Short mmCIF file of C-alpha atoms in Angstrom, two decimals:
data_model
loop_
_atom_site.label_atom_id
_atom_site.label_comp_id
_atom_site.label_asym_id
_atom_site.label_seq_id
_atom_site.Cartn_x
_atom_site.Cartn_y
_atom_site.Cartn_z
CA MET A 1 90.38 -5.60 25.24
CA ILE A 2 91.66 -7.07 21.97
CA ASP A 3 88.14 -8.14 20.89
CA VAL A 4 86.83 -4.64 21.58
CA LYS A 5 89.63 -3.10 19.52
CA PHE A 6 88.98 -5.48 16.61
CA ASP A 7 85.25 -4.65 16.73
CA PHE A 8 85.94 -0.91 16.82
CA THR A 9 88.26 -1.10 13.82
CA GLU A 10 86.12 -3.75 12.08
CA LEU A 11 89.08 -6.08 11.56
CA TRP A 12 86.84 -9.05 10.83
CA LEU A 13 86.96 -12.11 8.64
CA SER A 14 84.55 -12.17 5.71
CA VAL A 15 83.03 -14.51 3.18
CA THR A 16 81.28 -13.37 -0.02
CA TYR A 17 78.66 -15.09 -2.19
CA ASN A 18 77.68 -13.60 -5.53
CA LYS A 19 75.69 -14.26 -8.65
CA ASN A 20 76.13 -12.57 -12.03
CA GLU A 21 73.17 -13.69 -14.11
CA GLU A 22 70.44 -11.56 -15.60
CA TYR A 23 66.94 -12.56 -14.54
CA HIS A 24 63.55 -10.86 -14.69
CA GLY A 25 59.87 -11.52 -14.31
CA ILE A 26 56.46 -10.33 -13.18
CA TYR A 27 54.71 -11.43 -9.98
CA LEU A 28 58.12 -12.47 -8.65
CA ASN A 29 58.92 -14.10 -5.35
CA SER A 30 62.14 -15.74 -6.52
CA LEU A 31 65.24 -16.75 -4.62
CA TYR A 32 68.14 -15.22 -6.56
CA VAL A 33 71.30 -15.82 -4.51
CA THR A 34 72.13 -17.51 -1.21
CA GLY A 35 75.05 -17.56 1.17
CA SER A 36 75.88 -18.72 4.67
CA LEU A 37 78.01 -17.91 7.66
CA PRO A 38 80.59 -20.72 7.93
CA ALA A 39 79.40 -23.51 10.25
CA SER A 40 82.82 -23.66 11.88
CA ILE A 41 86.44 -22.93 11.13
CA ASP A 42 89.69 -24.13 12.69
CA ALA A 43 89.73 -21.21 15.13
CA GLY A 44 86.20 -21.88 16.47
CA ILE A 45 82.55 -21.01 15.93
CA PRO A 46 81.97 -17.83 13.88
CA LYS A 47 79.87 -14.95 15.24
CA CYS A 48 78.31 -12.67 12.63
CA LYS A 49 79.09 -8.95 13.00
CA LYS A 50 77.66 -7.46 9.82
CA ILE A 51 75.96 -8.46 6.55
CA GLU A 52 76.27 -6.37 3.37
CA ILE A 53 74.02 -6.79 0.35
CA THR A 54 74.80 -5.21 -3.03
CA CYS A 55 72.82 -5.69 -6.22
CA GLU A 56 72.03 -4.11 -9.57
CA SER A 57 68.42 -4.03 -10.69
CA HIS A 58 65.65 -1.92 -12.22
CA ASP A 59 61.97 -2.10 -13.09
CA GLN A 60 60.27 -2.26 -16.51
CA GLY A 61 61.01 1.42 -17.24
CA TRP A 62 57.48 2.71 -17.80
CA SER A 63 54.19 3.19 -15.93
CA SER A 64 50.85 4.94 -16.16
CA TYR A 65 51.91 7.33 -13.37
CA PRO A 66 54.41 9.83 -14.83
CA GLN A 67 54.33 11.93 -11.66
CA ASP A 68 56.05 9.04 -9.81
CA GLN A 69 58.75 8.36 -12.41
CA GLY A 70 62.23 8.46 -10.88
CA THR A 71 60.92 8.31 -7.30
CA TYR A 72 60.25 5.40 -4.97
CA ASN A 73 56.52 6.24 -4.83
CA ASN A 74 54.29 3.43 -6.07
CA SER A 75 57.25 1.25 -7.00
CA TRP A 76 56.30 -2.41 -7.05
CA THR A 77 59.68 -4.07 -7.63
CA TRP A 78 61.97 -4.73 -4.69
CA GLY A 79 64.29 -7.18 -2.93
CA GLU A 80 64.10 -8.92 0.44
CA ILE A 81 66.50 -10.97 2.51
CA SER A 82 65.70 -13.78 4.91
CA ILE A 83 67.27 -16.55 6.95
CA ILE A 84 66.31 -19.92 5.52
CA PRO A 85 66.32 -22.41 8.41
CA LYS A 86 68.46 -25.53 8.00
CA GLN A 87 65.40 -27.81 7.99
CA ASN A 88 64.19 -26.14 4.77
CA ASN A 89 66.81 -27.94 2.69
CA ASP A 90 65.77 -31.11 0.90
CA LEU A 91 68.05 -34.10 0.35
CA GLN A 92 69.39 -32.76 -2.96
CA GLY A 93 70.41 -29.47 -1.32
CA HIS A 94 67.65 -27.42 -2.94
CA LEU A 95 65.88 -24.79 -0.91
CA ILE A 96 62.24 -25.38 -0.05
CA GLU A 97 60.01 -22.29 0.05
CA ASN A 98 58.50 -21.39 3.41
CA GLU A 99 56.30 -18.30 3.43
CA SER A 100 56.41 -18.00 7.23
CA LYS A 101 59.99 -16.65 7.14
CA ILE A 102 60.67 -13.15 8.40
CA ARG A 103 61.94 -11.05 5.51
CA TYR A 104 63.62 -7.66 5.47
CA ASN A 105 63.45 -5.19 2.59
CA VAL A 106 66.93 -4.43 1.20
CA TYR A 107 66.08 -2.41 -1.90
CA THR A 108 63.29 -0.84 -3.90
CA ASN A 109 63.76 0.09 -7.54
CA LYS A 110 62.97 3.61 -8.66
CA HIS A 111 59.59 3.90 -10.33
CA ALA A 112 59.65 3.56 -14.14
CA VAL A 113 63.44 3.83 -14.48
CA LYS A 114 64.98 1.41 -16.98
CA ASP A 115 68.62 2.23 -16.10
CA TRP A 116 70.47 -0.21 -13.85
CA GLN A 117 70.53 0.94 -10.23
CA THR A 118 73.12 -0.18 -7.69
CA HIS A 119 71.60 -0.89 -4.28
CA ASN A 120 73.66 -1.30 -1.10
CA PHE A 121 72.25 -2.32 2.26
CA VAL A 122 74.05 -3.11 5.53
CA PHE A 123 72.73 -5.01 8.53
CA LEU A 124 74.77 -4.21 11.65
CA SER A 125 75.28 -6.38 14.73
CA ASP A 126 72.29 -4.87 16.56
CA HIS A 127 69.81 -5.90 13.82
CA PRO A 128 67.59 -8.96 14.54
CA LEU A 129 68.74 -10.63 11.30
CA VAL A 130 72.40 -10.56 12.38
CA GLN A 131 71.58 -11.41 16.00
CA SER A 132 69.53 -14.48 15.09
CA LEU A 133 71.94 -15.83 12.44
CA GLN A 134 73.53 -19.12 13.49
CA PRO A 135 76.61 -20.72 11.90
CA GLY A 136 75.51 -22.74 8.87
CA ASP A 137 72.20 -20.86 8.41
CA ILE A 138 71.47 -19.93 4.81
CA VAL A 139 70.60 -16.33 3.94
CA GLY A 140 68.72 -15.73 0.70
CA LEU A 141 68.01 -12.68 -1.45
CA TYR A 142 64.52 -12.77 -2.96
CA ILE A 143 63.56 -10.57 -5.89
CA ARG A 144 59.95 -9.42 -5.82
CA SER A 145 57.36 -7.74 -8.01
CA CYS A 146 53.59 -7.53 -8.03
CA TYR A 147 50.74 -6.21 -10.14
CA PRO A 148 50.36 -6.58 -13.89
CA GLY A 149 53.09 -4.87 -15.86
CA TRP A 150 55.59 -4.56 -13.00
CA CYS A 151 58.75 -6.45 -13.88
CA ASN A 152 61.89 -6.71 -11.71
CA TYR A 153 65.19 -7.04 -13.59
CA ILE A 154 68.36 -8.07 -11.78
CA LYS A 155 71.80 -8.79 -13.19
CA ARG A 156 74.10 -9.07 -10.18
CA ALA A 157 73.92 -9.56 -6.42
CA GLU A 158 76.35 -10.14 -3.58
CA ILE A 159 75.90 -11.17 0.05
CA LYS A 160 78.93 -10.59 2.28
CA PHE A 161 79.19 -11.84 5.86
CA TYR A 162 81.64 -10.28 8.33
CA TYR A 163 82.41 -12.38 11.40
CA THR A 164 84.75 -13.10 14.29
CA VAL A 165 85.67 -16.37 16.00
#
């Protein structure tokens, strides 16, 4: 009964990982920020309940398609999140790329808008990402862009894990 009440009111523990560093590029598939659910704490093994992602980004601010400006149509800059399995860490603690990961889109920038946009995305407990997350797994936010001229700019991102024990 107590667990149900805590879940209903969302009285959960949380841990936040953030990065505040401007970065941009074309043809991007870059890992920008990572975080992880604690492997264990004094009270036991954590169980993830929710993951929130917040970031500020925009594209290059121009395109050859004025009819799409300010919309999400034909926008080629976006962000994805993925679990990076533990075995993809090398001895120095750097992440090794593995293109076979399942990734989930968490934001798309508006087409040809140079102003910073704040994107918020929430994965709830019924989402496969949250359900498959194991204590100690690393979650990474990738910033993406494709096609000549499409540039993804990011200046801040945060990954927040909510969990119970």
